[in-house]
CSV table of C-alpha atoms in Angstrom, one decimal:
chain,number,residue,atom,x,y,z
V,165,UNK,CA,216.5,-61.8,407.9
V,166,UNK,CA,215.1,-58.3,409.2
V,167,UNK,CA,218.5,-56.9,409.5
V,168,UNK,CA,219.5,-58.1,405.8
V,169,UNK,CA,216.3,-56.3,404.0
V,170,UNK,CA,216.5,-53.3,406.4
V,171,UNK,CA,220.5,-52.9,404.5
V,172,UNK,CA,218.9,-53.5,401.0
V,173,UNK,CA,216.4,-50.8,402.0
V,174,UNK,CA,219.3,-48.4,402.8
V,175,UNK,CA,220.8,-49.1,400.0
V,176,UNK,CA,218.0,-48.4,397.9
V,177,UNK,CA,217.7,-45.1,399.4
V,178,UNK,CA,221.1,-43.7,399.4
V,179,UNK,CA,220.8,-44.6,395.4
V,180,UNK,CA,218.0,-42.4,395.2
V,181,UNK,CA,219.4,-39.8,397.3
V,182,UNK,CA,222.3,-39.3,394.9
V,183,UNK,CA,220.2,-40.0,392.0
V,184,UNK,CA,220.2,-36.2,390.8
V,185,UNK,CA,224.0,-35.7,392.0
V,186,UNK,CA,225.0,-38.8,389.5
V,187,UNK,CA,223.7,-36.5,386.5
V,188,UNK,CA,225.9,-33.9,387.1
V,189,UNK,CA,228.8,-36.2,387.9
V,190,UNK,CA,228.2,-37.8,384.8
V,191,UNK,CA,229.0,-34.2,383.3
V,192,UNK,CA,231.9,-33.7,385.4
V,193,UNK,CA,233.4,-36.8,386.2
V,194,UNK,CA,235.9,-37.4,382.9
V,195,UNK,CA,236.7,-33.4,384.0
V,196,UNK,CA,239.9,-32.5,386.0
V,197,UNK,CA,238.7,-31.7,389.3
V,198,UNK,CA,240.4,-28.3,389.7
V,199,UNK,CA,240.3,-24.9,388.5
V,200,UNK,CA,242.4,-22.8,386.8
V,201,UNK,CA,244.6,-20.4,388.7
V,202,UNK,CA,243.7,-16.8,388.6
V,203,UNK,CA,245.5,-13.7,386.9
V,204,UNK,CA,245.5,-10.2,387.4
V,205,UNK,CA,246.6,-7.3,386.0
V,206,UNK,CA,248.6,-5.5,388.9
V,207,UNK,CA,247.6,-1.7,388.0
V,208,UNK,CA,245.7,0.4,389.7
V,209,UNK,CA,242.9,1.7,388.2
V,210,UNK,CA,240.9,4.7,389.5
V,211,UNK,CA,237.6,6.2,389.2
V,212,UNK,CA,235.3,8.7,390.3
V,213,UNK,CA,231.4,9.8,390.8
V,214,UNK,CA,231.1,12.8,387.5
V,215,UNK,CA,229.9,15.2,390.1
V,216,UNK,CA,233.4,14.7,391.4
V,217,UNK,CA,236.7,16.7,390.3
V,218,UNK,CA,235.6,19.6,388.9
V,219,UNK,CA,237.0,23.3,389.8
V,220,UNK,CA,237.0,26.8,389.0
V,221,UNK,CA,240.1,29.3,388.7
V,222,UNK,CA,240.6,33.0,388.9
V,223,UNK,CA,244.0,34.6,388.0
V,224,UNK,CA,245.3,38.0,387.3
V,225,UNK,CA,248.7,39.1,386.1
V,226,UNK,CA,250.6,40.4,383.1
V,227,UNK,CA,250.8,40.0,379.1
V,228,UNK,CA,253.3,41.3,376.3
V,229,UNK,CA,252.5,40.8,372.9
V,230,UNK,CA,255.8,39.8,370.0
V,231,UNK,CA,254.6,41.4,367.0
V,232,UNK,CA,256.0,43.2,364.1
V,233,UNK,CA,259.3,45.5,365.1
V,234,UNK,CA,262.4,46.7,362.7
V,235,UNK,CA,260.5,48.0,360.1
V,236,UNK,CA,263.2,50.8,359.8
V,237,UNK,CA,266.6,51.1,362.0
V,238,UNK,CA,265.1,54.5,364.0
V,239,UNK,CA,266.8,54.0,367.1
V,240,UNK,CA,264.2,56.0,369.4
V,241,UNK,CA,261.8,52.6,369.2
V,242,UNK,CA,260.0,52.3,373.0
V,243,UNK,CA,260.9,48.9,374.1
V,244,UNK,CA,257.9,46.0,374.6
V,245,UNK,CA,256.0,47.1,377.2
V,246,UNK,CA,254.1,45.0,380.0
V,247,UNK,CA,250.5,45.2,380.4
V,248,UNK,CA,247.9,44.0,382.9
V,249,UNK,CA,245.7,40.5,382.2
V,250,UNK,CA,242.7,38.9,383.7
V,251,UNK,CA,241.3,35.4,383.7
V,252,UNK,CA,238.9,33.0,384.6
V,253,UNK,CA,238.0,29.1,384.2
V,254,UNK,CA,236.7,26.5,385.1
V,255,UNK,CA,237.0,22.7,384.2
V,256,UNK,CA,237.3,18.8,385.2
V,257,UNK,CA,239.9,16.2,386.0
V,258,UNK,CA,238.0,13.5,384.3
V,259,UNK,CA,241.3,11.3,385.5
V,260,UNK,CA,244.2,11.7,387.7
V,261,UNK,CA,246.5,12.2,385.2
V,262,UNK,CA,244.0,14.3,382.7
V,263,UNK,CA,241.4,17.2,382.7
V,264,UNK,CA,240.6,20.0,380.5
V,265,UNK,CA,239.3,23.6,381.3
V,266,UNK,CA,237.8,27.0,379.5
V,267,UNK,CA,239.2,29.3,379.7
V,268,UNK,CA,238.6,33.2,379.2
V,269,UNK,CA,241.2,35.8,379.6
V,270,UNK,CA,241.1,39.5,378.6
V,271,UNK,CA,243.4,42.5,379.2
V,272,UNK,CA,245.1,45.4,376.8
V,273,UNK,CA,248.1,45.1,375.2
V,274,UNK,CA,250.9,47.9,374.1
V,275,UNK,CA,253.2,47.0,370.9
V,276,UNK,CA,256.2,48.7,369.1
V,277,UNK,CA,254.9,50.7,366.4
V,278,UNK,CA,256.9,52.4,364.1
V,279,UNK,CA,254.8,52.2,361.0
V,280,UNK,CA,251.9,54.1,363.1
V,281,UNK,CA,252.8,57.6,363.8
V,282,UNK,CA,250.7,60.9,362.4
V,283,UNK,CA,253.4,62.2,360.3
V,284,UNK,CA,256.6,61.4,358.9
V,285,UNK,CA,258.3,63.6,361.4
V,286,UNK,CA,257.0,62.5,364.5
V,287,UNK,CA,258.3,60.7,367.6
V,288,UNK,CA,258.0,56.8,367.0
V,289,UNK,CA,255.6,55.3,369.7
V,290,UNK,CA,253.4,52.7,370.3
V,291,UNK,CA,249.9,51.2,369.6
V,292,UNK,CA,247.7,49.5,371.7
V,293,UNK,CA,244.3,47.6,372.1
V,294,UNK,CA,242.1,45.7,374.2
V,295,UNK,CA,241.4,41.8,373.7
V,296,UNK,CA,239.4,39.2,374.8
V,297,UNK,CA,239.7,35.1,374.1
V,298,UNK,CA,238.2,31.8,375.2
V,299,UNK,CA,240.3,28.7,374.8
V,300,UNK,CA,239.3,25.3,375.8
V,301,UNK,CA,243.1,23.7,376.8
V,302,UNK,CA,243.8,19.6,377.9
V,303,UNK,CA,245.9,19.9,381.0
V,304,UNK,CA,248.1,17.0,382.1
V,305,UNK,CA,248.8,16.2,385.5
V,306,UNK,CA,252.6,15.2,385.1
V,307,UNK,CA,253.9,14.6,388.7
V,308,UNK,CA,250.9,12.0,389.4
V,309,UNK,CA,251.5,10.4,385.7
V,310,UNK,CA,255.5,10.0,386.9
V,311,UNK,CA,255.7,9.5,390.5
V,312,UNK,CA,252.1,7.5,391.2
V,313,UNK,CA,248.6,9.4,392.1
V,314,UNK,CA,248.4,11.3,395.1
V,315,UNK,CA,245.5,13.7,395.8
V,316,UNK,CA,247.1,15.2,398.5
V,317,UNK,CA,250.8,16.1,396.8
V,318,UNK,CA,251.5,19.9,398.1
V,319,UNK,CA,253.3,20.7,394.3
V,320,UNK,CA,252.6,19.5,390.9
V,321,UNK,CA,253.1,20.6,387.9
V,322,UNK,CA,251.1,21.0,385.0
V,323,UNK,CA,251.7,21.3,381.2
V,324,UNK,CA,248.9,22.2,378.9
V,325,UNK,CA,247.7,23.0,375.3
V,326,UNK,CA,244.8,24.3,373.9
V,327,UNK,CA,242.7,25.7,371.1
V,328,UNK,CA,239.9,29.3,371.3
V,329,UNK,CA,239.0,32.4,369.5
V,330,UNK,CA,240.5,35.8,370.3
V,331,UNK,CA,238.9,39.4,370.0
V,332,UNK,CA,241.2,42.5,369.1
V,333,UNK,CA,239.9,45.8,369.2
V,334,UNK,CA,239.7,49.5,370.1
V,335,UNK,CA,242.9,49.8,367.9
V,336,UNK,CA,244.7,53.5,368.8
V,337,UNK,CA,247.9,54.7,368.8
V,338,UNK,CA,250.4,56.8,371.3
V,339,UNK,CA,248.3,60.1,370.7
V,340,UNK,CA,245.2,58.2,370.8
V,341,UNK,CA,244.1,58.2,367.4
V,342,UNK,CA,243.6,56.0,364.7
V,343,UNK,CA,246.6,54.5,363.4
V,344,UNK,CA,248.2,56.3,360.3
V,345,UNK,CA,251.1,55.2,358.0
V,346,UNK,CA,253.7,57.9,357.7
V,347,UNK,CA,255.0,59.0,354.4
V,348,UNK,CA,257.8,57.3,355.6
V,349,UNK,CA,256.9,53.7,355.5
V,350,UNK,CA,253.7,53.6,353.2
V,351,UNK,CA,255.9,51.5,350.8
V,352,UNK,CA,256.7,49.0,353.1
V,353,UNK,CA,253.6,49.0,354.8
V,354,UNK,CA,251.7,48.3,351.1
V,355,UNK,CA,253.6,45.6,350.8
V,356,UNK,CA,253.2,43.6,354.4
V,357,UNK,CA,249.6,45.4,355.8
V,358,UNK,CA,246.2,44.0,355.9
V,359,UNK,CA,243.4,46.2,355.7
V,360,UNK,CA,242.6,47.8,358.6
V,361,UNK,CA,239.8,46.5,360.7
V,362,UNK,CA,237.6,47.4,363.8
V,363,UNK,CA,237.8,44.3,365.8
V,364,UNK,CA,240.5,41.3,364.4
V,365,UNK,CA,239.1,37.7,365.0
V,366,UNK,CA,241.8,35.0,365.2
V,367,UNK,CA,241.9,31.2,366.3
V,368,UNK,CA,245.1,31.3,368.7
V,369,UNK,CA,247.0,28.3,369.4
V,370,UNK,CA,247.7,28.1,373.1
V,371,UNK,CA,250.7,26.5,375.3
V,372,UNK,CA,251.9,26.7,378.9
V,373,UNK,CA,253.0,25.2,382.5
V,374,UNK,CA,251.1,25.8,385.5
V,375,UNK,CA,252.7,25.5,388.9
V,376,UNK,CA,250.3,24.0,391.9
V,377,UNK,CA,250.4,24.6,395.5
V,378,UNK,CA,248.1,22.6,397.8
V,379,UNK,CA,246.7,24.9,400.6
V,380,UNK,CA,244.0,22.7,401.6
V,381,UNK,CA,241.5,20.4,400.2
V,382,UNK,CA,239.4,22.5,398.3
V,383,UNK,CA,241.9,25.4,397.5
V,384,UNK,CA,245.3,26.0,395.6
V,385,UNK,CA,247.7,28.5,394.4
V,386,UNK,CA,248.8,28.3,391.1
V,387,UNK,CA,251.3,30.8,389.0
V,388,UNK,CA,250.9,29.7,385.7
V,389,UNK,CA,253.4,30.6,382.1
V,390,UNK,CA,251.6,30.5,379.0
V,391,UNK,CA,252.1,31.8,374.9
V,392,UNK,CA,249.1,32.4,372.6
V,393,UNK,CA,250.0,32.1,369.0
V,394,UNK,CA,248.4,34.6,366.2
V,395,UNK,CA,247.9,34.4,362.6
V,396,UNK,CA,249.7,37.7,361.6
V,397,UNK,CA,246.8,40.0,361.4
V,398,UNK,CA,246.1,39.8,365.4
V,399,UNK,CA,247.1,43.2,365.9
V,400,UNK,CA,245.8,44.8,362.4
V,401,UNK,CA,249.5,45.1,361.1
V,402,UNK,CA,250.9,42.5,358.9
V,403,UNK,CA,254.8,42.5,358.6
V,404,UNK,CA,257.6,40.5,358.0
V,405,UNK,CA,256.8,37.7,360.7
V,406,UNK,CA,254.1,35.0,359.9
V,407,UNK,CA,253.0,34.7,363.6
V,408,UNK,CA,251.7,37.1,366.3
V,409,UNK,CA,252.3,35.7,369.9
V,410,UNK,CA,251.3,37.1,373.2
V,411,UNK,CA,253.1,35.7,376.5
V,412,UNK,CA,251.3,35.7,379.3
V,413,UNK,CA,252.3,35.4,383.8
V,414,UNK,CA,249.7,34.6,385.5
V,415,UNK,CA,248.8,33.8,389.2
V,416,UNK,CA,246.2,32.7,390.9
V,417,UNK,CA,243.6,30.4,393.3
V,418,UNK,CA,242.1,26.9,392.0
V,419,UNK,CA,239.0,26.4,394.1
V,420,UNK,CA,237.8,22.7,394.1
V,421,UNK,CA,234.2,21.6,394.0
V,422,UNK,CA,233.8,18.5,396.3
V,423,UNK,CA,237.2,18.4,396.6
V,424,UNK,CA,240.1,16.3,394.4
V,425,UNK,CA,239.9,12.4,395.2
V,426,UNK,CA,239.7,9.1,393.2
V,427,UNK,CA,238.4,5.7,394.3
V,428,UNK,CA,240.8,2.8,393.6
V,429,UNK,CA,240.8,-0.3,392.0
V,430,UNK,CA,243.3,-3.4,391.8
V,431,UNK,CA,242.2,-6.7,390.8
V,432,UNK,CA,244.8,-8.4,392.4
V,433,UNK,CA,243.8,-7.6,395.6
V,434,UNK,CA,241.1,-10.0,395.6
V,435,UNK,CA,243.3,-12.9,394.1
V,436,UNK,CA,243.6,-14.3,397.4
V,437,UNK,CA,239.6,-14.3,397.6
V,438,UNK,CA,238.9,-16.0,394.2
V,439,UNK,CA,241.4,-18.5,395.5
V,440,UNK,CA,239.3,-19.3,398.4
V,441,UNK,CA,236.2,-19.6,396.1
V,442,UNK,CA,238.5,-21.8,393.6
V,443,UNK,CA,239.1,-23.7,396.4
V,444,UNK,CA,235.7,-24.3,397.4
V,445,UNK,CA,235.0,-25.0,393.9
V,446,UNK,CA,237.7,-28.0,394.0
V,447,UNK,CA,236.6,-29.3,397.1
V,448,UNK,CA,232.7,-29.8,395.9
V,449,UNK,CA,234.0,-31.1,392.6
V,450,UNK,CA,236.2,-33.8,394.1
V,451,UNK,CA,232.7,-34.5,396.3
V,452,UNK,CA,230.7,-34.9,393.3
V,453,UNK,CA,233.1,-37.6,392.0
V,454,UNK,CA,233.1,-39.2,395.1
V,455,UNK,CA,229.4,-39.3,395.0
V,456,UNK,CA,229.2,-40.8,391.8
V,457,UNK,CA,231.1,-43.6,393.0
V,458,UNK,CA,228.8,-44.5,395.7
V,459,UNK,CA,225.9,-44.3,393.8
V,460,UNK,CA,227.7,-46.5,391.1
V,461,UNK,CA,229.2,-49.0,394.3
V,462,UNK,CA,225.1,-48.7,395.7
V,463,UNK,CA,223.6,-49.4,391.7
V,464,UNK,CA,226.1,-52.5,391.8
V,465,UNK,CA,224.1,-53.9,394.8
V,466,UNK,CA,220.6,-53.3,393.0
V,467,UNK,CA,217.6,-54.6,392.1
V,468,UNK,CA,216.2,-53.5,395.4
V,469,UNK,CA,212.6,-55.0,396.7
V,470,UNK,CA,209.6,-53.5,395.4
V,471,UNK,CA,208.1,-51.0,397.6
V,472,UNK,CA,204.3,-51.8,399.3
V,473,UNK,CA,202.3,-48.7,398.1
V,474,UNK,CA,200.0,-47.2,401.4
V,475,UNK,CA,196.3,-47.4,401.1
V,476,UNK,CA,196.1,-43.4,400.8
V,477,UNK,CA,192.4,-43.4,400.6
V,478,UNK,CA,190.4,-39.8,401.4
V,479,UNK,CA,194.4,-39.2,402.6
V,480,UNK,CA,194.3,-35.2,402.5
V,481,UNK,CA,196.8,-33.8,400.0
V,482,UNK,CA,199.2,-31.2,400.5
V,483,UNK,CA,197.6,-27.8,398.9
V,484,UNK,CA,194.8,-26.2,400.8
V,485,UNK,CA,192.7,-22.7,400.6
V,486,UNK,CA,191.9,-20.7,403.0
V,487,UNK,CA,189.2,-17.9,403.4
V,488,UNK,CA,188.4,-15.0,405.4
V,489,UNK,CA,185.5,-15.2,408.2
V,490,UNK,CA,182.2,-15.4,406.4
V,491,UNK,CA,183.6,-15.4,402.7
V,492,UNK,CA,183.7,-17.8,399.8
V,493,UNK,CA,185.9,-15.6,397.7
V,494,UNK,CA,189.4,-17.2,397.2
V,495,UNK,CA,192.0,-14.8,398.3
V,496,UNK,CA,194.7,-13.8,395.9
V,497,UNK,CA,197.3,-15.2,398.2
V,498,UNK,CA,195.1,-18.6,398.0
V,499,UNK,CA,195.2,-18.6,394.3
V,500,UNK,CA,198.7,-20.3,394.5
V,501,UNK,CA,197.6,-23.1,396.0
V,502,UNK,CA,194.5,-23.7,393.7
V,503,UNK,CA,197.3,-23.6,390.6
V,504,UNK,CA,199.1,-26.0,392.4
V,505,UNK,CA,196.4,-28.8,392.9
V,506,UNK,CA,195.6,-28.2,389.4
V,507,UNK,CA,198.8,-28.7,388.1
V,508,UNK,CA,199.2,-31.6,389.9
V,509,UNK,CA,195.6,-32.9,388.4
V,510,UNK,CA,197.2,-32.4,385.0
V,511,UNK,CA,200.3,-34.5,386.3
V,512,UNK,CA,197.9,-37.0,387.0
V,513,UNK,CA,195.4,-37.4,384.5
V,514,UNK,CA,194.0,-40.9,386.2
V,515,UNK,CA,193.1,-39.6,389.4
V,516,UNK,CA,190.1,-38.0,391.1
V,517,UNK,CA,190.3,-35.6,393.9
V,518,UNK,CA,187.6,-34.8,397.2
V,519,UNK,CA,187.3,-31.1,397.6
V,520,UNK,CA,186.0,-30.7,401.5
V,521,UNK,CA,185.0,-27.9,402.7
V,522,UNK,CA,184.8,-26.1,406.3
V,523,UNK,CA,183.6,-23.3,408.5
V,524,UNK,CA,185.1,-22.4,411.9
V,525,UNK,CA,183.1,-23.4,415.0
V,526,UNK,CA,182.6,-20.1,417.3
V,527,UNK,CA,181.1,-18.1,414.3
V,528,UNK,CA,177.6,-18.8,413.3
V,529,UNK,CA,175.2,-21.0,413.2
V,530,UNK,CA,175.7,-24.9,412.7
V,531,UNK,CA,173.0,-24.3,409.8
V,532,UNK,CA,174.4,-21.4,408.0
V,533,UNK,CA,178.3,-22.8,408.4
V,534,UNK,CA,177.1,-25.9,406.5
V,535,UNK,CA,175.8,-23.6,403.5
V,536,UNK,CA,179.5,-21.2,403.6
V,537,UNK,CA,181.1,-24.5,403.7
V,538,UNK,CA,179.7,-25.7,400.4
V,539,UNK,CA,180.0,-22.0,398.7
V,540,UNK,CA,183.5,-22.4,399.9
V,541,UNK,CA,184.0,-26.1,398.2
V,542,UNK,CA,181.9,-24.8,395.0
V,543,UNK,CA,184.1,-21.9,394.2
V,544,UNK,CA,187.2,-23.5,394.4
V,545,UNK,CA,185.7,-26.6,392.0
V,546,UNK,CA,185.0,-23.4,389.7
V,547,UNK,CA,187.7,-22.1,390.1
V,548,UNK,CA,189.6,-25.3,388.7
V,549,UNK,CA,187.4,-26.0,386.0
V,550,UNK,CA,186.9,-22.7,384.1
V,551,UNK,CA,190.2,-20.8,385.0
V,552,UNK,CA,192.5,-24.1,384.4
V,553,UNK,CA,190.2,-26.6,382.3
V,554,UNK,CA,190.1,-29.3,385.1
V,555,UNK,CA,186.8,-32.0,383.7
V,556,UNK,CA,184.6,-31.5,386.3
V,557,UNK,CA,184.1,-35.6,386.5
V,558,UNK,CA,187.4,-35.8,388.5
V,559,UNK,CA,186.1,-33.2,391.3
V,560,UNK,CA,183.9,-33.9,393.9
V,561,UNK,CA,182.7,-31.6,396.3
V,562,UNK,CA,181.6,-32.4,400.3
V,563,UNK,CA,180.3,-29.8,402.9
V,564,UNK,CA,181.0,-30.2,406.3
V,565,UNK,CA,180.6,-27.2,407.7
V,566,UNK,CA,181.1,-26.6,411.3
V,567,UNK,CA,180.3,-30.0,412.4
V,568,UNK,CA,183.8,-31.0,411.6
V,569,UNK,CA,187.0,-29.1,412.8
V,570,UNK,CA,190.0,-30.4,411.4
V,571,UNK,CA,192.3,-28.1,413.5
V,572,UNK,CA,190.2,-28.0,417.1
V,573,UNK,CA,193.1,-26.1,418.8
V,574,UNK,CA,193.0,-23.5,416.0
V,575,UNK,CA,189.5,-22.0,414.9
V,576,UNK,CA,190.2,-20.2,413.0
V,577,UNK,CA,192.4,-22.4,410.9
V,578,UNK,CA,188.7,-24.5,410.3
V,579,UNK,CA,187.7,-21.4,407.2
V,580,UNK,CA,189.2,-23.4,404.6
V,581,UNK,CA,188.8,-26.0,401.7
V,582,UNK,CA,190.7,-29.4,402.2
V,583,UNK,CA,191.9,-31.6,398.7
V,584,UNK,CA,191.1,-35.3,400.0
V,585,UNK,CA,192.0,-38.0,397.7
């Protein structure tokens, strides 16, 4: 007979152990107990820190300018002539495959002239000038867009285009004068010239490759071709061509701040991870239904015998308070627990609680720890009716200072209030 009520008891208990875990199966049980297979996007992806990836250049080399020519069939005509050019920049590679820089050049330039001589007579020559511009150009990293990303590839090359401003002046010609029209060409020039200016502004248009040599981590070599493209008053001549251009070769060292580097990311190298974790997932659903048909074979088997409540008379309940030595003042630490009993007092609006309270035995007199000990039951009584609204009925309070020491091993473990029932 024992053996039969000690299996109902079991029973009884398993149900309510798996009381909570039959709500969720309920949610999950008409659900297919696996989850869907993961996809990824196979692509690398790269990023980078935006102190990361960003340089500064310095070149030097030479530029020709294409401007007007043939205004008459003279055949002493110097040909173009090649000039010195200077340059720096600076700029990021937001990606691998893109950046963008600033960039400044200046120089002088020497052009066929032979509208600007002093006098109809004279030897044909040239005029020349100084200019400065700033262009801000996208650059594209072709090799690492083709053949994959590689911050360490030893040659790339680079394409770019770009937009600025452009200074022109200090405008003389092969005696170092002025510019004058000759008698000779005042017609033409009438017809085609601008009026002259100091200093011509123009918005060029800019294109170009630029050649890359690794030499280290932080350094590279570059020789770079590029065209700027004029309106056709860059020079302070207007002829028969619509567009100005100067051509520029260029060489030069890239210094790279913090180096050139990406960090890398691929979902699908973690597919074999989230399979794990879908796995995992599988295995505790398929637990859950299992669960929910124990509890359902165990509810089959109820109603299970009433269980005998305990006489928990004066049975101490599970909050307590503690204090420091020779204080009533709950501690903010302590104020937890006083919360907790009177939450549980609102829980339980029919019952009535002891609050008992105690001093440690090796400090003070057996006279004075009976008086702490009631300051110490008081203020947490207070404490429960004015900060939480607990009726004052349902407490009662009980001194027993040092006289009783519910932890003797521990003494000081005895400063504290006790919630008795």
């Amino acid at each position: 007979m024992k053996a039969k009520n000690l299996y109902v008891i079991a029973l009884c208990a398993g149900a309510f152990a798996c009381s909570n875990v039959a709500q969720a199966q309920d949610v999950f049980v008409d659900d297919a107990a696996t989850v869907t297979e993961f996809t990824c996007d196979n692509s690398d992806h790269y990023f980078s820190n935006w102190r990361n990836n960003w340089f500064i250049e310095i070149s030097a080399g030479a530029n020709q300018p294409l401007v007007e020519n043939g205004y008459s069939k003279l055949d002493n005509v110097d040909g173009k002539l090649w000039t010195a050019a200077y340059s720096v920049g600076f700029g990021r590679w937001f990606s691998p495959y893109l950046g963008f820089r600033f960039k400044g050049m200046y120089g002088s330039i020497h052009w066929d002239a032979p509208n600007s001589v002093a006098s109809a007579n004279a030897n044909l020559g040239f005029n020349h000038s100084r200019h400065a511009s700033v262009s801000l150009e996208l650059m594209w990293d072709m090799f690492n867009s083709i053949g994959g990303v590689n911050p360490n590839r030893v040659f790339s090359i680079i394409p770019f285009v770009g937009v600025g401003g452009d200074a022109n002046w200090n405008f003389k010609n092969n005696k170092g004068d002025q510019p004058q029209l000759s008698n000779v060409l005042r017609e033409h020039h009438e017809r085609y010239a601008s009026p002259y200016k100091n200093v011509e502004w123009t918005l060029p248009v800019t294109a170009g490759l630029q050649f890359r040599f690794r030499l280290c981590k932080y350094v590279d070599f570059f020789a770079e071709a590029r065209a700027a493209f004029y309106a056709d008053n860059w020079n302070n001549q207007v002829g028969a061509k619509s567009i100005d251009a100067l051509v520029q070769a260029m060489g030069g060292f890239n210094f790279n701040i913090g180096g050139r580097g990406w960090n890398k990311f691929n979902e699908c190298e973690y597919v074999s991870q989230i399979a794990a974790l879908n796995g995992q997932v599988n295995d505790l659903r398929a637990q859950l239904v299992a669960c929910g048909q124990t509890v359902a074979a165990l509810q089959a088997q109820l109603p299970c015998p009433e269980v005998v409540e305990k006489d928990c008379a004066n049975a101490p309940l599970m909050a307590t308070v503690r204090f420091k030595i020779n204080s009533a003042k709950i501690l903010p630490t302590e104020e937890v627990n006083v919360y907790s009993m009177a939450e549980w007092l609102k829980a339980n609006p029919n019952e009535k609680i002891i609050i008992a309270g105690y001093a440690d035995k090796d400090t003070g007199t057996a006279e004075y720890n009976m008086k702490l000990s009631e300051k110490r039951a008081n203020a947490v009584k207070d404490a429960l009716v004015n900060e939480y609204g607990i009726d004052a009925n349902r407490l009662e309070t009980k001194s027993f200072g040092s006289d009783v020491q519910e932890y003797p091993s521990h003494n000081d473990w005895n400063r504290i209030v006790i919630f008795k029932q």
